[in-house]
XYZ file of N, CA and C in Angstrom:
408
model
N 0.727 -1.056 -0.097
C 0.550 -0.236 0.103
C 0.619 1.476 0.226
N 0.453 2.140 -0.820
C 1.260 3.194 -1.016
C 1.342 4.558 0.350
N 2.717 4.730 0.577
C 2.520 5.353 1.893
C 2.725 4.433 3.020
N 2.267 3.770 2.962
C 2.445 2.586 4.280
C 3.569 1.892 4.500
N 3.773 0.791 3.515
C 4.771 0.612 3.208
C 6.053 0.944 2.455
N 7.481 0.700 2.937
C 8.501 1.362 2.053
C 9.347 0.743 2.067
N 10.578 0.469 1.407
C 11.664 -0.551 1.079
C 12.462 0.018 2.076
N 13.324 -0.870 3.035
C 13.994 -0.185 3.827
C 15.387 -0.143 3.445
N 15.929 -0.813 2.129
C 17.051 -0.252 1.621
C 17.838 -1.618 1.351
N 19.072 -1.613 0.909
C 19.678 -2.453 0.533
C 20.889 -2.690 2.059
N 20.434 -4.111 2.531
C 21.310 -4.467 3.701
C 20.386 -4.406 4.760
N 19.424 -3.937 5.093
C 18.302 -3.804 6.343
C 18.236 -5.425 5.927
N 17.686 -6.049 7.806
C 17.640 -7.289 8.441
C 15.573 -6.817 8.099
N 15.226 -6.014 7.840
C 13.390 -5.775 8.130
C 13.187 -5.729 6.340
N 12.389 -7.114 6.287
C 11.854 -6.817 5.008
C 10.385 -5.762 4.810
N 10.093 -5.187 5.863
C 9.171 -4.203 5.371
C 9.202 -3.468 6.578
N 9.156 -1.991 6.691
C 8.872 -1.046 7.548
C 7.639 -0.428 7.835
N 6.809 -0.277 8.733
C 5.626 0.239 9.215
C 5.879 1.645 8.818
N 5.476 2.492 8.531
C 5.346 3.956 8.866
C 3.358 4.789 8.978
N 2.897 3.783 9.289
C 1.918 4.798 9.327
C 1.734 5.775 10.655
N 1.012 6.218 10.352
C 0.796 7.226 11.422
C -0.957 7.703 12.346
N -0.941 5.905 12.722
C -1.824 5.865 13.499
C -1.442 6.205 14.739
N -2.355 7.330 15.521
C -1.596 7.145 16.985
C -1.688 6.242 17.873
N -0.552 5.977 19.148
C -0.911 5.132 20.092
C -1.997 5.461 20.394
N -1.860 4.445 21.033
C -3.463 4.419 21.751
C -3.623 4.625 23.159
N -4.319 5.213 24.434
C -3.946 5.872 25.422
C -3.746 4.996 26.355
N -3.314 5.007 27.193
C -2.971 3.997 28.663
C -4.393 3.842 29.265
N -4.935 3.067 29.700
C -6.253 3.223 30.440
C -5.730 3.455 31.797
N -7.108 3.810 32.351
C -6.809 4.046 33.613
C -6.623 3.113 34.494
N -5.833 3.364 35.702
C -6.013 2.027 36.684
C -7.652 1.959 37.134
N -7.959 0.719 37.529
C -9.319 1.043 38.030
C -9.282 0.781 39.678
N -9.735 2.424 40.354
C -9.975 2.540 41.577
C -10.056 1.413 42.658
N -9.634 1.921 43.586
C -9.709 0.848 44.746
C -10.791 1.098 45.300
N -11.816 -0.211 45.552
C -12.988 0.207 46.154
C -13.007 1.047 47.449
N -13.891 1.639 48.067
C -13.799 1.874 49.192
C -13.897 1.052 50.500
N -13.837 1.634 51.302
C -13.766 0.503 52.653
C -14.728 0.801 53.448
N -15.516 -0.604 53.825
C -16.993 -0.420 54.398
C -16.901 0.900 55.532
N -18.173 1.890 55.996
C -18.463 2.362 56.826
C -17.723 1.631 58.246
N -17.049 2.007 58.785
C -16.446 1.992 60.410
C -15.337 0.770 59.788
N -15.216 0.118 58.975
C -13.932 -0.553 58.895
C -12.667 0.095 58.441
N -11.658 -0.791 58.446
C -10.196 -0.858 57.684
C -10.009 -1.944 56.874
N -9.134 -2.119 56.254
C -8.634 -3.053 55.320
C -7.621 -2.807 55.249
N -6.175 -4.011 54.530
C -5.423 -4.089 53.749
C -5.146 -3.655 52.493
N -4.464 -3.074 52.023
C -4.817 -2.450 50.679
C -3.562 -3.413 49.785
N -2.150 -3.271 50.718
C -1.167 -4.156 49.915
C -0.005 -3.823 51.128
N 1.116 -4.744 51.335
C 1.796 -4.926 51.699
C 1.549 -5.824 53.501
N 2.403 -5.801 54.048
C 2.340 -7.152 55.069
C 1.769 -6.541 56.435
N 0.893 -5.204 56.453
C 0.435 -4.735 57.786
C -1.242 -6.229 57.816
N -1.448 -6.048 58.842
C -2.770 -7.375 59.046
C -3.412 -6.524 60.561
N -4.550 -7.135 59.729
C -5.715 -6.393 60.797
C -6.385 -7.937 61.569
N -5.955 -7.501 62.970
C -6.230 -8.925 63.980
C -7.919 -8.832 64.255
N -8.209 -10.271 64.947
C -9.417 -10.404 65.746
C -10.061 -9.083 66.466
N -9.342 -7.949 67.111
C -9.827 -7.315 67.872
C -10.047 -6.290 67.241
N -10.075 -5.960 65.470
C -9.735 -4.896 64.377
C -8.501 -4.182 64.768
N -7.823 -4.606 65.257
C -6.692 -3.535 65.269
C -5.514 -3.502 63.747
N -5.037 -2.425 63.472
C -4.196 -3.086 63.164
C -2.708 -3.111 63.345
N -2.133 -3.723 62.689
C -0.392 -4.169 63.061
C 0.429 -3.800 62.103
N 1.761 -3.692 62.441
C 2.845 -3.597 61.750
C 3.249 -4.538 60.934
N 4.025 -5.353 60.249
C 4.175 -6.472 59.813
C 4.973 -7.463 60.895
N 4.934 -8.407 61.042
C 5.556 -9.220 61.888
C 5.121 -9.070 63.546
N 4.688 -7.682 63.776
C 4.291 -7.068 65.193
C 3.861 -8.677 66.238
N 4.134 -8.682 67.365
C 5.013 -7.897 67.983
C 6.867 -7.793 68.282
N 7.278 -8.979 66.745
C 8.367 -8.970 66.571
C 9.129 -7.773 65.641
N 10.442 -7.360 65.432
C 10.793 -6.542 64.596
C 10.010 -6.549 63.089
N 9.738 -5.628 62.631
C 9.721 -5.651 60.570
C 10.372 -5.365 60.500
N 10.144 -6.047 59.536
C 10.896 -5.923 58.241
C 11.811 -4.629 57.597
N 12.776 -4.618 57.366
C 13.552 -3.708 56.398
C 12.682 -2.987 55.044
N 12.479 -2.062 55.013
C 12.416 -1.743 53.648
C 10.889 -2.365 53.422
N 10.006 -1.758 54.211
C 8.521 -2.688 54.251
C 7.384 -1.694 54.006
N 6.697 -1.855 53.048
C 5.620 -0.640 52.906
C 4.031 -1.174 53.442
N 2.940 -0.882 53.794
C 2.207 -1.156 53.128
C 0.977 0.038 53.658
N -0.365 -0.421 52.969
C -1.396 0.825 53.091
C -2.553 0.120 53.422
N -3.558 1.197 54.468
C -4.658 0.145 54.358
C -5.597 1.493 54.389
N -6.757 1.180 53.832
C -8.294 1.893 53.580
C -8.680 1.914 54.955
N -9.216 3.595 55.090
C -10.114 3.474 56.149
C -11.811 3.601 55.506
N -12.474 3.076 56.277
C -14.169 3.408 55.616
C -14.781 4.463 56.287
N -15.124 5.075 55.874
C -16.239 6.721 56.761
C -16.685 5.984 58.091
N -16.652 6.920 58.687
C -17.202 7.019 60.171
C -16.405 6.083 60.838
N -15.202 6.097 60.833
C -14.215 5.039 61.572
C -13.761 5.250 63.240
N -13.833 6.573 63.768
C -13.690 6.838 64.819
C -12.211 7.223 65.034
N -12.231 7.253 66.006
C -10.668 7.545 66.585
C -9.704 6.791 67.014
N -8.542 6.340 67.079
C -7.440 5.072 66.880
C -6.135 5.869 67.883
N -6.133 4.585 68.279
C -4.945 5.215 69.520
C -3.830 3.975 69.176
N -2.616 4.411 69.580
C -1.336 3.610 69.675
C -0.977 2.173 71.003
N -1.263 1.175 70.710
C -1.620 0.377 72.246
C -0.085 0.198 72.241
N 0.375 0.483 71.019
C 1.619 -0.102 70.982
C 2.418 0.635 70.404
N 4.151 1.088 70.128
C 4.342 1.892 69.291
C 6.027 2.269 69.461
N 6.556 1.620 68.139
C 8.296 1.434 69.112
C 8.623 1.602 67.632
N 9.018 2.856 66.707
C 9.601 2.694 65.323
C 11.031 3.432 65.415
N 11.739 3.283 64.377
C 12.863 4.118 63.927
C 12.693 5.644 63.931
N 13.098 6.509 65.162
C 12.596 7.804 64.848
C 13.090 8.332 63.671
N 12.041 8.696 63.114
C 12.462 10.004 61.921
C 12.676 9.062 60.655
N 12.973 7.812 60.630
C 12.883 6.565 59.514
C 11.819 6.224 59.246
N 11.569 5.194 59.982
C 10.123 4.446 60.112
C 8.942 5.151 60.240
N 8.113 5.491 59.461
C 6.728 6.056 59.554
C 5.478 5.473 59.513
N 4.658 6.084 60.511
C 3.163 5.988 60.092
C 2.589 7.075 59.973
N 1.445 6.770 58.576
C 1.141 8.257 58.035
C -0.315 7.785 58.207
N -1.149 8.949 59.143
C -2.075 9.071 59.167
C -3.063 9.419 58.347
N -3.621 9.737 57.138
C -4.076 10.798 56.614
C -2.779 12.109 56.365
N -1.306 11.655 56.049
C 0.146 12.403 55.561
C -0.127 12.653 56.725
N -0.302 12.384 58.185
C 0.712 12.841 59.201
C 1.281 12.008 60.210
N 2.820 12.087 60.314
C 3.464 11.451 60.602
C 3.672 11.073 62.277
N 4.163 9.512 62.363
C 4.214 9.203 63.391
C 5.342 8.281 63.602
N 6.352 8.919 64.478
C 7.668 7.713 64.640
C 8.385 7.651 65.912
N 9.013 6.570 66.122
C 9.822 6.671 67.249
C 9.039 6.208 68.444
N 8.737 6.480 69.649
C 7.755 6.105 70.800
C 6.453 7.151 70.699
N 6.406 7.791 69.446
C 5.683 9.012 69.764
C 3.766 8.771 69.003
N 3.160 7.568 69.243
C 2.243 6.855 68.117
C 1.361 7.592 68.778
N 0.062 7.750 66.972
C -1.259 8.147 67.762
C -1.879 8.400 68.873
N -2.477 9.069 69.260
C -3.342 8.994 70.293
C -5.000 9.791 70.039
N -5.705 9.151 69.829
C -7.437 9.955 69.224
C -7.234 10.482 68.256
N -6.511 9.845 67.269
C -6.834 10.550 66.240
C -7.386 9.881 65.140
N -8.065 10.583 64.203
C -9.389 9.803 63.327
C -9.090 9.662 62.079
N -8.972 8.867 61.726
C -8.447 8.315 60.207
C -9.608 8.555 59.150
N -9.487 9.577 57.942
C -10.718 9.414 57.593
C -9.828 8.967 56.380
N -9.370 8.278 55.659
C -9.091 7.514 54.190
C -8.175 7.070 54.102
N -6.874 6.874 54.951
C -5.562 6.277 54.973
C -4.475 6.304 56.214
N -3.976 5.060 56.398
C -3.161 4.437 57.185
C -1.876 3.797 56.251
N -0.745 4.575 56.318
C 0.304 4.265 55.831
C 1.621 3.743 56.349
N 2.236 2.547 55.748
C 3.681 2.814 56.690
C 4.980 2.498 56.046
N 5.635 2.926 56.419
C 6.765 3.074 55.674
C 8.509 2.813 56.449
N 8.920 1.700 55.982
C 10.186 1.330 56.691
C 11.584 1.555 56.105
N 12.366 2.232 56.396
C 13.774 2.388 55.638
C 14.598 0.757 55.614
N 15.855 1.212 54.725
C 16.232 -0.402 54.825
C 17.152 -0.537 56.103
N 17.484 0.046 57.264
C 18.206 -0.199 58.266
C 17.321 -0.584 59.536
N 17.834 0.165 60.735
C 17.277 -0.374 61.607
C 16.007 -0.880 61.919
N 15.403 -1.834 62.599
C 13.764 -2.028 62.998
C 13.663 -2.030 64.158
N 12.444 -1.709 64.639
C 11.870 -2.032 66.137
C 10.566 -2.965 65.895
N 10.248 -3.024 67.195
C 9.039 -3.698 67.445
C 7.694 -3.527 66.637
N 7.794 -2.238 65.899
C 6.541 -1.917 65.437
C 5.343 -1.615 65.732
N 4.275 -1.402 65.738
C 3.161 -0.864 66.156
C 1.834 -1.651 66.013
N 0.680 -1.469 67.298
C -0.177 -1.994 67.034
C -1.329 -0.723 67.192
N -2.586 -0.506 66.317
C -3.023 1.114 66.298
C -5.035 -0.252 66.539
N -5.472 0.628 67.457
C -6.627 0.192 68.011
C -7.786 0.797 67.818
N -9.377 0.351 67.304
C -10.100 2.041 67.464
C -10.602 2.204 68.772
N -10.636 3.327 69.053
C -10.901 3.909 70.536
C -12.387 3.623 71.070
């Protein structure tokens, strides 16, 4: 077809060369995460867990969490306040974020109401026993 296929020239390993002008197809948007049920939270990714008391825990809690670990917990509407029953992370390096507010070291959240997410991020060095957050 004229204008679409061309002779690549002498010595080319390609027998035909596509030179069409069809634009690339856009990458589809990722499927959004479903919301957490009202008053509930669930682990979306990573090694955090929710125990039988509906408390969220860092990976391996109460043993030391792994280095370079991350997790994401989705929080449903009307969840209420949470508090740290236990909280021990590497200060300034291994951080728990509740809706973007950072907690580390021995200063865990107390009566903080998550509205959307809880995120955990540990660096690649020292690890501690981690954390356990429970609804108030």
